[in-house]
mmCIF file with all atom_site columns, C-alpha atoms in Angstrom:
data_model
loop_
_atom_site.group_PDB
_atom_site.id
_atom_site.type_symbol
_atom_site.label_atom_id
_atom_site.label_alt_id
_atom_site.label_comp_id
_atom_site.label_asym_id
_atom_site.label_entity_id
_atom_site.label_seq_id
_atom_site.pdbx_PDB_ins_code
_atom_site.Cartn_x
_atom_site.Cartn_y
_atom_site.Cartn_z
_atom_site.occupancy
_atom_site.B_iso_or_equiv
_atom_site.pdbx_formal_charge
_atom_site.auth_seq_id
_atom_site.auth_comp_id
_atom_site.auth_asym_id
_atom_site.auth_atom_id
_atom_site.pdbx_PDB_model_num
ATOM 1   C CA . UNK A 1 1   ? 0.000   0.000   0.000  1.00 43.00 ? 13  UNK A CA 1
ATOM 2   C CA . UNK A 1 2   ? 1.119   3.516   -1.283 1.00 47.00 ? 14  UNK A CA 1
ATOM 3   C CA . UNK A 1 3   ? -0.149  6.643   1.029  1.00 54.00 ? 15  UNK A CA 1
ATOM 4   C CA . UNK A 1 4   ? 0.848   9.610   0.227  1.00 53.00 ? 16  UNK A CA 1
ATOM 5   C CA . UNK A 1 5   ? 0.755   11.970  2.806  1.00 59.00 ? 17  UNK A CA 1
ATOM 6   C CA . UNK A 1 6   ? 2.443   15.338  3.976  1.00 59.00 ? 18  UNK A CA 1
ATOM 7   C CA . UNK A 1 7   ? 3.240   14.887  7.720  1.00 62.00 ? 19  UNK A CA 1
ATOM 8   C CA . UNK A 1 8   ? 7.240   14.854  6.900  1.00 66.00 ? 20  UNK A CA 1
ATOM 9   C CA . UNK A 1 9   ? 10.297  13.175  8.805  1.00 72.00 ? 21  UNK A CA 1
ATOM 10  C CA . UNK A 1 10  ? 8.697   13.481  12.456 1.00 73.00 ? 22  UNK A CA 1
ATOM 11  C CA . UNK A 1 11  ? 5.632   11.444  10.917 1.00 76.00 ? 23  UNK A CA 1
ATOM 12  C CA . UNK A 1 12  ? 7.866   8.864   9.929  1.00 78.00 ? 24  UNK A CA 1
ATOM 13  C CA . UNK A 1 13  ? 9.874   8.613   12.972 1.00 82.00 ? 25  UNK A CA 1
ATOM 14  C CA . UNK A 1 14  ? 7.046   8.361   15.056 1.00 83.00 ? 26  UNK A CA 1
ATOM 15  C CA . UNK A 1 15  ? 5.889   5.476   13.267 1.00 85.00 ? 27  UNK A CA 1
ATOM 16  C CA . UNK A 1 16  ? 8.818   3.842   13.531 1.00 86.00 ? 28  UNK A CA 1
ATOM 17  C CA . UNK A 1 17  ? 9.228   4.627   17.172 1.00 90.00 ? 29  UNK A CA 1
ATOM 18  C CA . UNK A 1 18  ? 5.648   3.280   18.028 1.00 90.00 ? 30  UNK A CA 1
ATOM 19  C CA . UNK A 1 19  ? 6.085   0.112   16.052 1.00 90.00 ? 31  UNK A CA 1
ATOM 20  C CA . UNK A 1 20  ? 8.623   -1.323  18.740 1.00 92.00 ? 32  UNK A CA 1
ATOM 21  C CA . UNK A 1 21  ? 5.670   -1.317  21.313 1.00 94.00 ? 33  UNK A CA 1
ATOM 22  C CA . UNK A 1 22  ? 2.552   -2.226  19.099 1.00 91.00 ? 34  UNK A CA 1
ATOM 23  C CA . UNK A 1 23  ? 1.157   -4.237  16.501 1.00 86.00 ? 35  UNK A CA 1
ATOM 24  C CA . UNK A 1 24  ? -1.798  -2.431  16.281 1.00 88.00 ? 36  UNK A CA 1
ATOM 25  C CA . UNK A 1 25  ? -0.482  -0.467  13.093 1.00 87.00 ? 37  UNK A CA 1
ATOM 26  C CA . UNK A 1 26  ? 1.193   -1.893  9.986  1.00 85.00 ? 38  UNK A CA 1
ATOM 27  C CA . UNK A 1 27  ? 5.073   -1.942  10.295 1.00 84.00 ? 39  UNK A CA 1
ATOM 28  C CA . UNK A 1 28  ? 6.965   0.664   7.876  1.00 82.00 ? 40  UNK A CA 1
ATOM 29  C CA . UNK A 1 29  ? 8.862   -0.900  5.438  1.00 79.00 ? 41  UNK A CA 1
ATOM 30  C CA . UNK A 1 30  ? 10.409  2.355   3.272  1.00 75.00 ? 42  UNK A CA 1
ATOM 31  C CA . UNK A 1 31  ? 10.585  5.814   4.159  1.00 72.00 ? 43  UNK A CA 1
ATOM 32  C CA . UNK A 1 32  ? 11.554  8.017   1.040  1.00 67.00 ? 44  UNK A CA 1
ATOM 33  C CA . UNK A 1 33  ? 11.539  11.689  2.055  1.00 62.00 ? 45  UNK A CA 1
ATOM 34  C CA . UNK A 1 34  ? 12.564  13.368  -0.877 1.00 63.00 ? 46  UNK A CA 1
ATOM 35  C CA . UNK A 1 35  ? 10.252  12.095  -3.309 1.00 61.00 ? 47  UNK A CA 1
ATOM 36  C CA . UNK A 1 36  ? 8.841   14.959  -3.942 1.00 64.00 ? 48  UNK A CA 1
ATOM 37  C CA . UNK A 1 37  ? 8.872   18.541  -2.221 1.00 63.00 ? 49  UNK A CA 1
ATOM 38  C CA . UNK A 1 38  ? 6.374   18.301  0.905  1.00 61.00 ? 50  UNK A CA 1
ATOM 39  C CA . UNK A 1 39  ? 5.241   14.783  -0.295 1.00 66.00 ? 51  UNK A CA 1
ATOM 40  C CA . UNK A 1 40  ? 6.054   12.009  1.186  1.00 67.00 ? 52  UNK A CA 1
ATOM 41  C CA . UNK A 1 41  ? 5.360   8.544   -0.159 1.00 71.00 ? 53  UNK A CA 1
ATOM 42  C CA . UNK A 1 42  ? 5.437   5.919   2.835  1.00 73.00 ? 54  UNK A CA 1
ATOM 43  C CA . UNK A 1 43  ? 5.126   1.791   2.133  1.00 76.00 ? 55  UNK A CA 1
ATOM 44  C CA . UNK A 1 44  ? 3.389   -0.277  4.702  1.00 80.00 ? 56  UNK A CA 1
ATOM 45  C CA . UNK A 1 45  ? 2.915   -4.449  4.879  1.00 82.00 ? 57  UNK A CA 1
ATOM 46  C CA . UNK A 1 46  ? -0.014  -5.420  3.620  1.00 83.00 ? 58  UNK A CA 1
ATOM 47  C CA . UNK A 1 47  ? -2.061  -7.578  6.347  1.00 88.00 ? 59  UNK A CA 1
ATOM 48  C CA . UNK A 1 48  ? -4.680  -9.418  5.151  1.00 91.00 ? 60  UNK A CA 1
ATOM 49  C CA . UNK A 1 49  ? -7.684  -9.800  7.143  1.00 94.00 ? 61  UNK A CA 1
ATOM 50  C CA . UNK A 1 50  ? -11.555 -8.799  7.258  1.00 96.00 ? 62  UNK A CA 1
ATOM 51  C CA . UNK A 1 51  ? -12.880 -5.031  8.277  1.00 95.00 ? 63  UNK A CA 1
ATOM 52  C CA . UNK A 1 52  ? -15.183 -5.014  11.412 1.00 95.00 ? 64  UNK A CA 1
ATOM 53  C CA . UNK A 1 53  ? -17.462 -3.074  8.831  1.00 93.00 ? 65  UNK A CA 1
ATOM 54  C CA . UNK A 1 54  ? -17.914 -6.219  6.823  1.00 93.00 ? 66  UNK A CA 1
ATOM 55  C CA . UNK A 1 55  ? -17.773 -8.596  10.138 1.00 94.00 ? 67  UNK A CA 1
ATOM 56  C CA . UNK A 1 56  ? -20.764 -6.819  12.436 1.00 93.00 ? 68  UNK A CA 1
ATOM 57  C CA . UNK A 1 57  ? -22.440 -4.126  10.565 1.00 91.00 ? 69  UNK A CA 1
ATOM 58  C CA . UNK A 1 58  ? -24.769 -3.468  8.123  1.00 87.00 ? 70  UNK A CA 1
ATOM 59  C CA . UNK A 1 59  ? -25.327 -0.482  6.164  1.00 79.00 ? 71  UNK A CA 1
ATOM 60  C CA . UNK A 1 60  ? -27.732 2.737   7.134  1.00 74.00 ? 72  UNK A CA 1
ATOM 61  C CA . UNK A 1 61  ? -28.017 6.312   7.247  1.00 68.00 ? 73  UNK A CA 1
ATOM 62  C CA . UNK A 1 62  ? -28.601 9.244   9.399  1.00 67.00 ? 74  UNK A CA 1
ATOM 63  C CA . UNK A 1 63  ? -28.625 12.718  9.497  1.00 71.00 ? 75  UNK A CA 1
ATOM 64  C CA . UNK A 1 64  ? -25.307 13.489  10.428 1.00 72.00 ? 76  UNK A CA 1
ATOM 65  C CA . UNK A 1 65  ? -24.534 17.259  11.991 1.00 75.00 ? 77  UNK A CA 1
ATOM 66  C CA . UNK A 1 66  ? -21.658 16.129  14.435 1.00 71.00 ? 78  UNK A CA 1
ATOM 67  C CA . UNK A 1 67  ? -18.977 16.198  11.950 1.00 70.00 ? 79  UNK A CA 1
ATOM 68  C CA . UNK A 1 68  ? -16.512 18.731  12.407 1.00 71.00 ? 80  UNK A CA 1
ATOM 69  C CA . UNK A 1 69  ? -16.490 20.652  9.427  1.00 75.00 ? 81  UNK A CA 1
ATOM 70  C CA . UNK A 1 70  ? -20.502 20.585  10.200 1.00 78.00 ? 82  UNK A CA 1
ATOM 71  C CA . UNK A 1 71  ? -19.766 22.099  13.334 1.00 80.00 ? 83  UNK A CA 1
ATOM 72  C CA . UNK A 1 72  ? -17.137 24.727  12.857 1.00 81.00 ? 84  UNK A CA 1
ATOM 73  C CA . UNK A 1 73  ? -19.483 25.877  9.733  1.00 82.00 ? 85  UNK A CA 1
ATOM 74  C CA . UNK A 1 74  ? -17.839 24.607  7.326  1.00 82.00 ? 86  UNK A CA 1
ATOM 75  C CA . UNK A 1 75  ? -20.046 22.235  5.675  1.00 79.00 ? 87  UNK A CA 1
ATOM 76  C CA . UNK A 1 76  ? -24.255 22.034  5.529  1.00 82.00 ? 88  UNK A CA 1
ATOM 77  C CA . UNK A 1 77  ? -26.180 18.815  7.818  1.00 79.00 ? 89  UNK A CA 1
ATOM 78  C CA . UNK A 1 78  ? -26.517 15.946  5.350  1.00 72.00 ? 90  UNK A CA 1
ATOM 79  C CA . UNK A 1 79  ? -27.586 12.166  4.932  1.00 69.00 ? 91  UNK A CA 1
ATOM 80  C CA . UNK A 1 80  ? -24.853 10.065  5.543  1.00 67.00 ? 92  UNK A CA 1
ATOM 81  C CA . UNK A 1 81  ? -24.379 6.307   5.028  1.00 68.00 ? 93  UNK A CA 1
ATOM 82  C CA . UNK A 1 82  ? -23.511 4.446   8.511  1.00 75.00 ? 94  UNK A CA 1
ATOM 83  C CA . UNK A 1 83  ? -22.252 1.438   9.759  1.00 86.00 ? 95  UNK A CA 1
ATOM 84  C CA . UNK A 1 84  ? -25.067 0.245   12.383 1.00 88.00 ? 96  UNK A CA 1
ATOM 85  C CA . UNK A 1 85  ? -23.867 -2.023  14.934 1.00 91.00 ? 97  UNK A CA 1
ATOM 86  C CA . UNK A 1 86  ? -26.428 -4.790  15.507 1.00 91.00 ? 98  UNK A CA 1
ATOM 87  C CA . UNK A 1 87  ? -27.125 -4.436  19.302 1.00 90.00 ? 99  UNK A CA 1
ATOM 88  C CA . UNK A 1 88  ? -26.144 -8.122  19.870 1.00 93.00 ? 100 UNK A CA 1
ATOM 89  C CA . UNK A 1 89  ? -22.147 -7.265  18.404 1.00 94.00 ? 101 UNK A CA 1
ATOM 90  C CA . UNK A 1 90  ? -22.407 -3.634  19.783 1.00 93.00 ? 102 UNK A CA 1
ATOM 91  C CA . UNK A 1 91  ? -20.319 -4.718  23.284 1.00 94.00 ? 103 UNK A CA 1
ATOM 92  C CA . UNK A 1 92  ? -18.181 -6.448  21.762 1.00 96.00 ? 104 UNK A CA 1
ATOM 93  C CA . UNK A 1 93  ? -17.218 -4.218  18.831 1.00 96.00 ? 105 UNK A CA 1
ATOM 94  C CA . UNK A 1 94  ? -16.959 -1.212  21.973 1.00 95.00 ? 106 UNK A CA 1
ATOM 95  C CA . UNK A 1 95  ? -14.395 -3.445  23.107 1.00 95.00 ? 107 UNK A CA 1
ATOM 96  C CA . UNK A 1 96  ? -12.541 -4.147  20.361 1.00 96.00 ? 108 UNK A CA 1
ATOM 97  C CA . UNK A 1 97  ? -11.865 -0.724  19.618 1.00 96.00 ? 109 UNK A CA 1
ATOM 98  C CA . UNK A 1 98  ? -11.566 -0.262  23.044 1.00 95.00 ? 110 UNK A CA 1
ATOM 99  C CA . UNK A 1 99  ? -8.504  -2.574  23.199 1.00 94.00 ? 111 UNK A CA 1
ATOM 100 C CA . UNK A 1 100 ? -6.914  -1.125  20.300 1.00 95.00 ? 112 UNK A CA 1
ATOM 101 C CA . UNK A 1 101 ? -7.032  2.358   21.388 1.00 95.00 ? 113 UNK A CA 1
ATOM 102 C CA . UNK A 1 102 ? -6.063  0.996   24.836 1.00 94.00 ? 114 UNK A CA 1
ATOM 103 C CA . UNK A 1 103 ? -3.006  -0.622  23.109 1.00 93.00 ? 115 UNK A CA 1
ATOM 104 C CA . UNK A 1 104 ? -1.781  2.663   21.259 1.00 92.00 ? 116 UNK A CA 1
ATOM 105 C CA . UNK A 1 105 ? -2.195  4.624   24.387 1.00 93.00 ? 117 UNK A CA 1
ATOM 106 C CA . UNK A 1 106 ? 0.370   2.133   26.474 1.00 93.00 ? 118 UNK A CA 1
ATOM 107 C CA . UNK A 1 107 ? 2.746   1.967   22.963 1.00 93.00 ? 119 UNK A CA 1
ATOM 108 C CA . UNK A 1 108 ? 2.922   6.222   22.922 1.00 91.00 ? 120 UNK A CA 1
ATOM 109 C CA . UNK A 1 109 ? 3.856   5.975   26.901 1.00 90.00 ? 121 UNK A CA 1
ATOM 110 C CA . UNK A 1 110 ? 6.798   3.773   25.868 1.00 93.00 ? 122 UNK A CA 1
ATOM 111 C CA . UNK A 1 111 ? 8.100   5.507   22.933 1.00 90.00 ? 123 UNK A CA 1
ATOM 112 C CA . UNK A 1 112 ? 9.898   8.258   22.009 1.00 87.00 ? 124 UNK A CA 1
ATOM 113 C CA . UNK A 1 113 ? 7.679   10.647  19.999 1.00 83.00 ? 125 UNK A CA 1
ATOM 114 C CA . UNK A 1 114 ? 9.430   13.564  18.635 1.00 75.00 ? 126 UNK A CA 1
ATOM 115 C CA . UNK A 1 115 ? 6.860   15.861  17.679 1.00 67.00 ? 127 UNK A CA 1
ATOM 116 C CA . UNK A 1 116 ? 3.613   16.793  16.353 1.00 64.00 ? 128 UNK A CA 1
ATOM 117 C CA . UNK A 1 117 ? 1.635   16.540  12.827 1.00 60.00 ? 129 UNK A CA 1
ATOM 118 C CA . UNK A 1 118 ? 1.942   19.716  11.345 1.00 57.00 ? 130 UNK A CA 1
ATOM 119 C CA . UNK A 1 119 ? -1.318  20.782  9.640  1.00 56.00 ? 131 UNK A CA 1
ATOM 120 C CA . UNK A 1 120 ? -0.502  21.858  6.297  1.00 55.00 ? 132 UNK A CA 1
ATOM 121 C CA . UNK A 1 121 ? -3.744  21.372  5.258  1.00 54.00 ? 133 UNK A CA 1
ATOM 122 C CA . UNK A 1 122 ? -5.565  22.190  8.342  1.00 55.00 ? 134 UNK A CA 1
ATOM 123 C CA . UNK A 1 123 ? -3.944  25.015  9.347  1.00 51.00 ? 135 UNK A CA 1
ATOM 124 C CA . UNK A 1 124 ? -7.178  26.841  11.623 1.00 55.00 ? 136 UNK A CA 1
ATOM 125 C CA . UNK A 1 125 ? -7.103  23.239  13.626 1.00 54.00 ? 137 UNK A CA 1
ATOM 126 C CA . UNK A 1 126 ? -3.474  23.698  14.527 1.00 55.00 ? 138 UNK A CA 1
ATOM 127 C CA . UNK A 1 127 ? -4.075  25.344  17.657 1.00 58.00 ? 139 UNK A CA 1
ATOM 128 C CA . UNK A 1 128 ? -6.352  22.501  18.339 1.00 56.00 ? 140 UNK A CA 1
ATOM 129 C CA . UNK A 1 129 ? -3.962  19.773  18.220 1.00 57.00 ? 141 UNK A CA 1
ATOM 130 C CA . UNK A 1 130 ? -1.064  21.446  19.672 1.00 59.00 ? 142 UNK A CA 1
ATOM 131 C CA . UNK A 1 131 ? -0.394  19.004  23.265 1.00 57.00 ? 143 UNK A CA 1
ATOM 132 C CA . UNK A 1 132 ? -1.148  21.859  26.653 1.00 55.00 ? 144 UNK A CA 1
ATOM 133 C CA . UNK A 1 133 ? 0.970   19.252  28.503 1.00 57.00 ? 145 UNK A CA 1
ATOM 134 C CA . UNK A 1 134 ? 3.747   16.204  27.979 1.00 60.00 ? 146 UNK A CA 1
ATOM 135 C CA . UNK A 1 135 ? 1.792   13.686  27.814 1.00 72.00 ? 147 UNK A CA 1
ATOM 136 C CA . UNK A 1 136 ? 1.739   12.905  23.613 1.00 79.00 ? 148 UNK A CA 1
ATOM 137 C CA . UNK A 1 137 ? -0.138  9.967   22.048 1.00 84.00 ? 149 UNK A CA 1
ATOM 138 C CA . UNK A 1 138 ? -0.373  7.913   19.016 1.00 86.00 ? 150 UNK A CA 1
ATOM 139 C CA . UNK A 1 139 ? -3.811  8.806   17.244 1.00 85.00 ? 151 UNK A CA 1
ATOM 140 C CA . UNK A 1 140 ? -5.039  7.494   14.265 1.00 86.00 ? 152 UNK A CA 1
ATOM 141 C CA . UNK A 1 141 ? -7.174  9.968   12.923 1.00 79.00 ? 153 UNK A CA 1
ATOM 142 C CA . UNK A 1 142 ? -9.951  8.009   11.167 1.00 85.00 ? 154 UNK A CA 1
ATOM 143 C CA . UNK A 1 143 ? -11.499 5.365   13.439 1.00 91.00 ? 155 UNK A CA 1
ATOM 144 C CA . UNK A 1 144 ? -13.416 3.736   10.954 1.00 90.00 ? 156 UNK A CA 1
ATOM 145 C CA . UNK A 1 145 ? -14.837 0.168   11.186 1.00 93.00 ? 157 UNK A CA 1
ATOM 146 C CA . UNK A 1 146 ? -13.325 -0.235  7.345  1.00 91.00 ? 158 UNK A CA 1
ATOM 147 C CA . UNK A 1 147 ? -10.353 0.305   8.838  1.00 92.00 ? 159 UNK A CA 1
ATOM 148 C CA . UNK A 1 148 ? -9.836  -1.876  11.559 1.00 94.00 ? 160 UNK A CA 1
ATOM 149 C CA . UNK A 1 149 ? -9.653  -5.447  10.852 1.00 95.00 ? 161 UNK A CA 1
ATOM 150 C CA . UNK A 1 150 ? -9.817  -9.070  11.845 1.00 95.00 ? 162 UNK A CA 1
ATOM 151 C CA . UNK A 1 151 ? -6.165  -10.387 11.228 1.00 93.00 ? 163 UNK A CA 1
ATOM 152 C CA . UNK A 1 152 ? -6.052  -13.970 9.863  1.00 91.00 ? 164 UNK A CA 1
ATOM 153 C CA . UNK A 1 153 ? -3.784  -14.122 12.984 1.00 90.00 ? 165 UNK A CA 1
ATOM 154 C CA . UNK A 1 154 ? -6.958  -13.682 14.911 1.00 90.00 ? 166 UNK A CA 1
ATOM 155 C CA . UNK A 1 155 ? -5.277  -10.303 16.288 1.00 92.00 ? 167 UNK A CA 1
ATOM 156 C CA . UNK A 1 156 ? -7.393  -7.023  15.723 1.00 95.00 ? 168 UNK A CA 1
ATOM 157 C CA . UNK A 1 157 ? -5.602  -4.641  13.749 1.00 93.00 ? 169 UNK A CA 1
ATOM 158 C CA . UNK A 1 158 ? -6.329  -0.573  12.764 1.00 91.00 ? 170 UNK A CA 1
ATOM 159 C CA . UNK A 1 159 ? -4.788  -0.030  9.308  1.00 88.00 ? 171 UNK A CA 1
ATOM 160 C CA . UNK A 1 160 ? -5.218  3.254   7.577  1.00 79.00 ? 172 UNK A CA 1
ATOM 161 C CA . UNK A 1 161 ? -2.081  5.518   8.413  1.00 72.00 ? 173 UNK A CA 1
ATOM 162 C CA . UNK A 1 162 ? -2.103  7.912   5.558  1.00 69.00 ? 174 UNK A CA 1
ATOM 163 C CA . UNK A 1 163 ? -3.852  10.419  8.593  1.00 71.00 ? 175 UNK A CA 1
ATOM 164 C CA . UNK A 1 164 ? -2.284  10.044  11.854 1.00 76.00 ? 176 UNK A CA 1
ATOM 165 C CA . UNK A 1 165 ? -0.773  12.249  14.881 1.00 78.00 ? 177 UNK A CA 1
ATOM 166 C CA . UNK A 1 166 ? 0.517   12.796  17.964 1.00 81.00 ? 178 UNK A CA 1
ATOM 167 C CA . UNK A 1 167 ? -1.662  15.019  20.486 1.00 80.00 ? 179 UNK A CA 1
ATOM 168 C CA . UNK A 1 168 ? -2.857  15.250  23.662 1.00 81.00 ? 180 UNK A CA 1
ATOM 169 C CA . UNK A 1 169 ? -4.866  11.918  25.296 1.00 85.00 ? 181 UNK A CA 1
ATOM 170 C CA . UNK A 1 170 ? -8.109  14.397  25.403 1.00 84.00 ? 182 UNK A CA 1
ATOM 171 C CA . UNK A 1 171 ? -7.739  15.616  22.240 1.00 82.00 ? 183 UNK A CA 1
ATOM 172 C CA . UNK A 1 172 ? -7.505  11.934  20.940 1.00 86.00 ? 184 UNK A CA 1
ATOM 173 C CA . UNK A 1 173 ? -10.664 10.489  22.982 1.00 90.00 ? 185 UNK A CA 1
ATOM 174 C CA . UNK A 1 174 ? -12.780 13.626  21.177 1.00 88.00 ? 186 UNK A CA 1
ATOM 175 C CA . UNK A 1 175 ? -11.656 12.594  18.570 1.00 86.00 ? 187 UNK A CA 1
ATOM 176 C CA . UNK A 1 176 ? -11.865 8.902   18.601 1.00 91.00 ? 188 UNK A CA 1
ATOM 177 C CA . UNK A 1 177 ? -15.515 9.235   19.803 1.00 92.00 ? 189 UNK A CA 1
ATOM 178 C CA . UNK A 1 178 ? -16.464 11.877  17.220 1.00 87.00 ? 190 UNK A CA 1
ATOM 179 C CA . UNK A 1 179 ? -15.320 9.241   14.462 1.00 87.00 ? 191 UNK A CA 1
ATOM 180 C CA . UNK A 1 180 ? -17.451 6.451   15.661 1.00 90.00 ? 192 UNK A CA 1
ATOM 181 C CA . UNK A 1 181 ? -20.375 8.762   16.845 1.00 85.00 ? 193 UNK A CA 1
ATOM 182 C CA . UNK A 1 182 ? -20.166 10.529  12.950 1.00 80.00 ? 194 UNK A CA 1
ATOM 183 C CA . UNK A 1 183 ? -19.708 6.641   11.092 1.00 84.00 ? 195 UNK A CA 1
ATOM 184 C CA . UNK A 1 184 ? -21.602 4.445   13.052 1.00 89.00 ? 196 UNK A CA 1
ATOM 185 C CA . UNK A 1 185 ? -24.679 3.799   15.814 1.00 87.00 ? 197 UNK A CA 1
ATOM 186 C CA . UNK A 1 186 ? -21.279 3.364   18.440 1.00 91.00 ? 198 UNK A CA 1
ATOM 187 C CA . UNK A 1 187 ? -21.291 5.763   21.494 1.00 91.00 ? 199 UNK A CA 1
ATOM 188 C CA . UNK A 1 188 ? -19.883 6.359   24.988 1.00 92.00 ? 200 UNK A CA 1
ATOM 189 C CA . UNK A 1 189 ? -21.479 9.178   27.430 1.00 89.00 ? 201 UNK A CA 1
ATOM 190 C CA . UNK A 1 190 ? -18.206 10.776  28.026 1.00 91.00 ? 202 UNK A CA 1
ATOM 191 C CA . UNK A 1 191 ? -14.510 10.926  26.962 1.00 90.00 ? 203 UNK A CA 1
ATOM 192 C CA . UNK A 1 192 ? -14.089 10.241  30.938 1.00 91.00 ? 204 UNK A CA 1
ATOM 193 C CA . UNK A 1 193 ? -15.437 6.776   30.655 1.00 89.00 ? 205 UNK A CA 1
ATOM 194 C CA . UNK A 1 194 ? -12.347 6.088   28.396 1.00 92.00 ? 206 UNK A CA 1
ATOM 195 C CA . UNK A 1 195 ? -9.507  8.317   29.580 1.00 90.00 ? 207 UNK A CA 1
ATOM 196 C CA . UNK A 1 196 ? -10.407 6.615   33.463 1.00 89.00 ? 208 UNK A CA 1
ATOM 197 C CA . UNK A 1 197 ? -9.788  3.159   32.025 1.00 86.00 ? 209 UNK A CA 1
ATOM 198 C CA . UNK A 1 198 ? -5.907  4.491   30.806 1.00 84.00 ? 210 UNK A CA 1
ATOM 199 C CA . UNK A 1 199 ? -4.764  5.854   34.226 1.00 76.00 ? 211 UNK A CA 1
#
């Protein structure tokens, strides 16, 4: 898999850095950072396996005005296609996810992150993502039930890297609930309920 992506040397580092703890992300194979000026092209292992979207969902739609370009103004309510969660899966998808966010929380405490995504093309969230303290995690910013995935290993895996950073652990539960909450029927009352279960 090719992403290209414009998160530079840090971004790559990171990646590297957080693989030694974690299996939850694919394993960087070739870094080539002067492809192209200010874009990047990164290759990953390909890991075969089955999306959680395909495993315990089924299709739907809602109107969705949670979505933070819908918020900040950006962008109009609309219809949006879901992924509901059949209530009989809906525990133990929670804790699937759960597990996996769990897992990149404990990797980022071990490794060495050097710095921070810079926005390039984001530039009025900057501010947003910017860490008010030292405590940095791995986030992978698109939570999507595509993209995580039942390994053939029988290990749960999240895949898509080509949007990923390093903020602060409050900024990441926002925005780890927002993706579920804006892509599927998947909620939790509070970012507390998560950020309690780290400490």
């Amino acid at each position: 898999n090719y992403a290209l992506i414009f998160q530079g040397d840090a971004w790559a580092q990171n990646i590297r850095e957080i693989n030694k703890y974690t299996t939850c992300i694919p394993k960087l194979l070739q870094w080539l950072p002067n492809f192209h000026s200010n874009v990047h092209v990164a290759v990953f292992e390909y890991i075969p396996g089955v999306p959680l979207k395909k495993l315990y969902s089924y299709p739907g739609k809602q109107f969705d005005t949670g979505h933070p370009d819908v918020i900040t103004g950006k962008l109009a309510p609309y219809w949006g296609n879901i992924d509901s969660v059949p209530y009989e899966h809906i525990i133990k998808v929670k804790s699937i996810i759960e597990r996996l966010y769990y897992n990149l929380y404990e990797a980022s405490q071990l490794a060495d992150l050097t710095g921070y995504q810079q926005l390039d093309n984001e530039p009025d969230w900057e501010g947003r993502w910017l860490p008010p303290h030292s405590k940095m995690v791995w986030h992978i910013d698109d939570w999507s039930l595509q993209n995580i995935i039942e390994a053939e290993d029988g290990e749960y895996r999240a895949v898509k890297l080509d949007r990923a950073v390093v903020c602060d652990i409050n900024n990441a539960t926002v925005r780890l609930m927002a993706d579920l909450r804006n892509q599927t029927n998947i909620r939790w009352k509070s970012k507390n309920q998560i950020i309690k279960k780290l400490q």
